[in-house]
Amino acid sequence: PPVEVSSPWVTVLPYASPTNIVYVVRPGDTLSAIANRFNVSLSSLEAANPKIDPAGILWVGTLLNIPAP
């Protein structure tokens, strides 16, 4: 089924499902805020994005995989 997205910061891939949402980091984002926004745990967000800087530094424009809640 189609997935509706109302944010320019979220990209839903053509074969969209809850497990392949990609989020574009924007100014002021933190990992914990992104996890809260998508109702996922911080540890699952980190596990879905193993290349995230271990210090938690996010760069604007970085693509993050959002795991299913």
PDB file of N, CA and C in Angstrom, residues 8-56:
ATOM      1  N   PRO A   8       9.384  16.974   4.085  1.00  0.00           N
ATOM      2  CA  PRO A   8      10.424  16.906   3.054  1.00  0.00           C
ATOM      3  C   PRO A   8      11.699  16.258   3.579  1.00  0.00           C
ATOM      4  N   TRP A   9      11.737  15.979   4.874  1.00  0.00           N
ATOM      5  CA  TRP A   9      12.949  15.403   5.477  1.00  0.00           C
ATOM      6  C   TRP A   9      12.898  13.890   5.555  1.00  0.00           C
ATOM      7  N   VAL A  10      11.823  13.300   5.096  1.00  0.00           N
ATOM      8  CA  VAL A  10      11.703  11.845   5.101  1.00  0.00           C
ATOM      9  C   VAL A  10      11.580  11.373   3.667  1.00  0.00           C
ATOM     10  N   THR A  11      12.363  10.377   3.310  1.00  0.00           N
ATOM     11  CA  THR A  11      12.297   9.800   1.983  1.00  0.00           C
ATOM     12  C   THR A  11      11.792   8.374   2.123  1.00  0.00           C
ATOM     13  N   VAL A  12      10.724   8.050   1.424  1.00  0.00           N
ATOM     14  CA  VAL A  12      10.215   6.686   1.445  1.00  0.00           C
ATOM     15  C   VAL A  12      10.608   6.035   0.132  1.00  0.00           C
ATOM     16  N   LEU A  13      11.315   4.944   0.233  1.00  0.00           N
ATOM     17  CA  LEU A  13      11.783   4.254  -0.955  1.00  0.00           C
ATOM     18  C   LEU A  13      10.608   3.635  -1.706  1.00  0.00           C
ATOM     19  N   PRO A  14      10.765   3.367  -3.006  1.00  0.00           N
ATOM     20  CA  PRO A  14       9.649   2.856  -3.808  1.00  0.00           C
ATOM     21  C   PRO A  14       9.035   1.567  -3.268  1.00  0.00           C
ATOM     22  N   TYR A  15       9.818   0.747  -2.631  1.00  0.00           N
ATOM     23  CA  TYR A  15       9.304  -0.502  -2.081  1.00  0.00           C
ATOM     24  C   TYR A  15       9.055  -0.304  -0.590  1.00  0.00           C
ATOM     25  N   ALA A  16       8.391   0.794  -0.256  1.00  0.00           N
ATOM     26  CA  ALA A  16       8.230   1.243   1.126  1.00  0.00           C
ATOM     27  C   ALA A  16       7.567   0.214   2.028  1.00  0.00           C
ATOM     28  N   SER A  17       8.116   0.126   3.190  1.00  0.00           N
ATOM     29  CA  SER A  17       7.558  -0.646   4.285  1.00  0.00           C
ATOM     30  C   SER A  17       8.083   0.014   5.551  1.00  0.00           C
ATOM     31  N   PRO A  18       7.587  -0.356   6.699  1.00  0.00           N
ATOM     32  CA  PRO A  18       8.068   0.301   7.917  1.00  0.00           C
ATOM     33  C   PRO A  18       9.555   0.094   8.180  1.00  0.00           C
ATOM     34  N   THR A  19      10.174  -0.831   7.473  1.00  0.00           N
ATOM     35  CA  THR A  19      11.583  -1.105   7.748  1.00  0.00           C
ATOM     36  C   THR A  19      12.535  -0.380   6.813  1.00  0.00           C
ATOM     37  N   ASN A  20      12.056   0.403   5.866  1.00  0.00           N
ATOM     38  CA  ASN A  20      12.998   1.062   4.964  1.00  0.00           C
ATOM     39  C   ASN A  20      12.713   2.548   4.784  1.00  0.00           C
ATOM     40  N   ILE A  21      12.359   3.193   5.876  1.00  0.00           N
ATOM     41  CA  ILE A  21      12.221   4.646   5.850  1.00  0.00           C
ATOM     42  C   ILE A  21      13.618   5.233   6.012  1.00  0.00           C
ATOM     43  N   VAL A  22      13.907   6.243   5.218  1.00  0.00           N
ATOM     44  CA  VAL A  22      15.193   6.927   5.293  1.00  0.00           C
ATOM     45  C   VAL A  22      14.918   8.375   5.684  1.00  0.00           C
ATOM     46  N   TYR A  23      15.604   8.838   6.718  1.00  0.00           N
ATOM     47  CA  TYR A  23      15.428  10.192   7.234  1.00  0.00           C
ATOM     48  C   TYR A  23      16.648  11.030   6.884  1.00  0.00           C
ATOM     49  N   VAL A  24      16.428  12.257   6.478  1.00  0.00           N
ATOM     50  CA  VAL A  24      17.515  13.183   6.168  1.00  0.00           C
ATOM     51  C   VAL A  24      17.739  14.081   7.386  1.00  0.00           C
ATOM     52  N   VAL A  25      18.942  14.042   7.949  1.00  0.00           N
ATOM     53  CA  VAL A  25      19.261  14.840   9.129  1.00  0.00           C
ATOM     54  C   VAL A  25      19.197  16.324   8.778  1.00  0.00           C
ATOM     55  N   ARG A  26      18.565  17.089   9.650  1.00  0.00           N
ATOM     56  CA  ARG A  26      18.437  18.530   9.449  1.00  0.00           C
ATOM     57  C   ARG A  26      19.067  19.271  10.630  1.00  0.00           C
ATOM     58  N   PRO A  27      19.270  20.561  10.493  1.00  0.00           N
ATOM     59  CA  PRO A  27      19.917  21.329  11.565  1.00  0.00           C
ATOM     60  C   PRO A  27      19.197  21.161  12.906  1.00  0.00           C
ATOM     61  N   GLY A  28      19.978  20.945  13.951  1.00  0.00           N
ATOM     62  CA  GLY A  28      19.426  20.822  15.292  1.00  0.00           C
ATOM     63  C   GLY A  28      19.013  19.422  15.683  1.00  0.00           C
ATOM     64  N   ASP A  29      19.016  18.470  14.751  1.00  0.00           N
ATOM     65  CA  ASP A  29      18.625  17.093  15.070  1.00  0.00           C
ATOM     66  C   ASP A  29      19.620  16.442  16.019  1.00  0.00           C
ATOM     67  N   THR A  30      19.098  15.578  16.858  1.00  0.00           N
ATOM     68  CA  THR A  30      19.923  14.697  17.684  1.00  0.00           C
ATOM     69  C   THR A  30      19.396  13.284  17.485  1.00  0.00           C
ATOM     70  N   LEU A  31      20.225  12.306  17.777  1.00  0.00           N
ATOM     71  CA  LEU A  31      19.762  10.926  17.628  1.00  0.00           C
ATOM     72  C   LEU A  31      18.559  10.651  18.521  1.00  0.00           C
ATOM     73  N   SER A  32      18.598  11.147  19.748  1.00  0.00           N
ATOM     74  CA  SER A  32      17.475  10.864  20.645  1.00  0.00           C
ATOM     75  C   SER A  32      16.191  11.539  20.161  1.00  0.00           C
ATOM     76  N   ALA A  33      16.284  12.738  19.609  1.00  0.00           N
ATOM     77  CA  ALA A  33      15.095  13.413  19.090  1.00  0.00           C
ATOM     78  C   ALA A  33      14.530  12.669  17.881  1.00  0.00           C
ATOM     79  N   ILE A  34      15.409  12.178  17.019  1.00  0.00           N
ATOM     80  CA  ILE A  34      14.958  11.417  15.849  1.00  0.00           C
ATOM     81  C   ILE A  34      14.304  10.116  16.295  1.00  0.00           C
ATOM     82  N   ALA A  35      14.920   9.444  17.261  1.00  0.00           N
ATOM     83  CA  ALA A  35      14.342   8.199  17.787  1.00  0.00           C
ATOM     84  C   ALA A  35      12.949   8.471  18.356  1.00  0.00           C
ATOM     85  N   ASN A  36      12.816   9.542  19.121  1.00  0.00           N
ATOM     86  CA  ASN A  36      11.499   9.893  19.683  1.00  0.00           C
ATOM     87  C   ASN A  36      10.492  10.214  18.592  1.00  0.00           C
ATOM     88  N   ARG A  37      10.923  10.942  17.570  1.00  0.00           N
ATOM     89  CA  ARG A  37      10.026  11.350  16.482  1.00  0.00           C
ATOM     90  C   ARG A  37       9.422  10.121  15.796  1.00  0.00           C
ATOM     91  N   PHE A  38      10.233   9.070  15.648  1.00  0.00           N
ATOM     92  CA  PHE A  38       9.763   7.876  14.938  1.00  0.00           C
ATOM     93  C   PHE A  38       9.360   6.748  15.881  1.00  0.00           C
ATOM     94  N   ASN A  39       9.330   7.058  17.185  1.00  0.00           N
ATOM     95  CA  ASN A  39       8.888   6.083  18.183  1.00  0.00           C
ATOM     96  C   ASN A  39       9.724   4.797  18.166  1.00  0.00           C
ATOM     97  N   VAL A  40      11.037   4.968  18.082  1.00  0.00           N
ATOM     98  CA  VAL A  40      11.959   3.828  18.139  1.00  0.00           C
ATOM     99  C   VAL A  40      12.957   4.093  19.254  1.00  0.00           C
ATOM    100  N   SER A  41      13.589   3.047  19.748  1.00  0.00           N
ATOM    101  CA  SER A  41      14.580   3.233  20.793  1.00  0.00           C
ATOM    102  C   SER A  41      15.871   3.788  20.194  1.00  0.00           C
ATOM    103  N   LEU A  42      16.618   4.485  21.020  1.00  0.00           N
ATOM    104  CA  LEU A  42      17.894   5.029  20.583  1.00  0.00           C
ATOM    105  C   LEU A  42      18.827   3.897  20.163  1.00  0.00           C
ATOM    106  N   SER A  43      18.828   2.807  20.916  1.00  0.00           N
ATOM    107  CA  SER A  43      19.721   1.686  20.584  1.00  0.00           C
ATOM    108  C   SER A  43      19.344   1.039  19.249  1.00  0.00           C
ATOM    109  N   SER A  44      18.044   0.957  18.931  1.00  0.00           N
ATOM    110  CA  SER A  44      17.661   0.363  17.644  1.00  0.00           C
ATOM    111  C   SER A  44      18.004   1.303  16.485  1.00  0.00           C
ATOM    112  N   LEU A  45      17.901   2.622  16.725  1.00  0.00           N
ATOM    113  CA  LEU A  45      18.293   3.585  15.699  1.00  0.00           C
ATOM    114  C   LEU A  45      19.795   3.480  15.443  1.00  0.00           C
ATOM    115  N   GLU A  46      20.577   3.383  16.501  1.00  0.00           N
ATOM    116  CA  GLU A  46      22.029   3.233  16.347  1.00  0.00           C
ATOM    117  C   GLU A  46      22.371   1.920  15.639  1.00  0.00           C
ATOM    118  N   ALA A  47      21.678   0.839  15.982  1.00  0.00           N
ATOM    119  CA  ALA A  47      21.943  -0.464  15.357  1.00  0.00           C
ATOM    120  C   ALA A  47      21.613  -0.449  13.866  1.00  0.00           C
ATOM    121  N   ALA A  48      20.594   0.320  13.491  1.00  0.00           N
ATOM    122  CA  ALA A  48      20.187   0.396  12.083  1.00  0.00           C
ATOM    123  C   ALA A  48      21.134   1.288  11.274  1.00  0.00           C
ATOM    124  N   ASN A  49      22.004   2.017  11.980  1.00  0.00           N
ATOM    125  CA  ASN A  49      22.924   2.956  11.334  1.00  0.00           C
ATOM    126  C   ASN A  49      24.325   2.787  11.912  1.00  0.00           C
ATOM    127  N   PRO A  50      24.968   1.656  11.635  1.00  0.00           N
ATOM    128  CA  PRO A  50      26.261   1.355  12.267  1.00  0.00           C
ATOM    129  C   PRO A  50      27.388   2.326  11.906  1.00  0.00           C
ATOM    130  N   LYS A  51      27.209   3.119  10.875  1.00  0.00           N
ATOM    131  CA  LYS A  51      28.283   4.042  10.482  1.00  0.00           C
ATOM    132  C   LYS A  51      28.149   5.414  11.140  1.00  0.00           C
ATOM    133  N   ILE A  52      27.177   5.568  12.041  1.00  0.00           N
ATOM    134  CA  ILE A  52      27.029   6.834  12.768  1.00  0.00           C
ATOM    135  C   ILE A  52      28.289   7.046  13.606  1.00  0.00           C
ATOM    136  N   ASP A  53      28.723   8.287  13.679  1.00  0.00           N
ATOM    137  CA  ASP A  53      29.869   8.651  14.500  1.00  0.00           C
ATOM    138  C   ASP A  53      29.621   8.182  15.939  1.00  0.00           C
ATOM    139  N   PRO A  54      30.569   7.435  16.528  1.00  0.00           N
ATOM    140  CA  PRO A  54      30.383   6.938  17.898  1.00  0.00           C
ATOM    141  C   PRO A  54      30.156   8.057  18.913  1.00  0.00           C
ATOM    142  N   ALA A  55      30.617   9.256  18.619  1.00  0.00           N
ATOM    143  CA  ALA A  55      30.406  10.385  19.521  1.00  0.00           C
ATOM    144  C   ALA A  55      29.002  10.972  19.359  1.00  0.00           C
ATOM    145  N   GLY A  56      28.231  10.458  18.396  1.00  0.00           N
ATOM    146  CA  GLY A  56      26.865  10.927  18.194  1.00  0.00           C
ATOM    147  C   GLY A  56      26.763  12.198  17.375  1.00  0.00           C
TER     148      GLY A  56
END
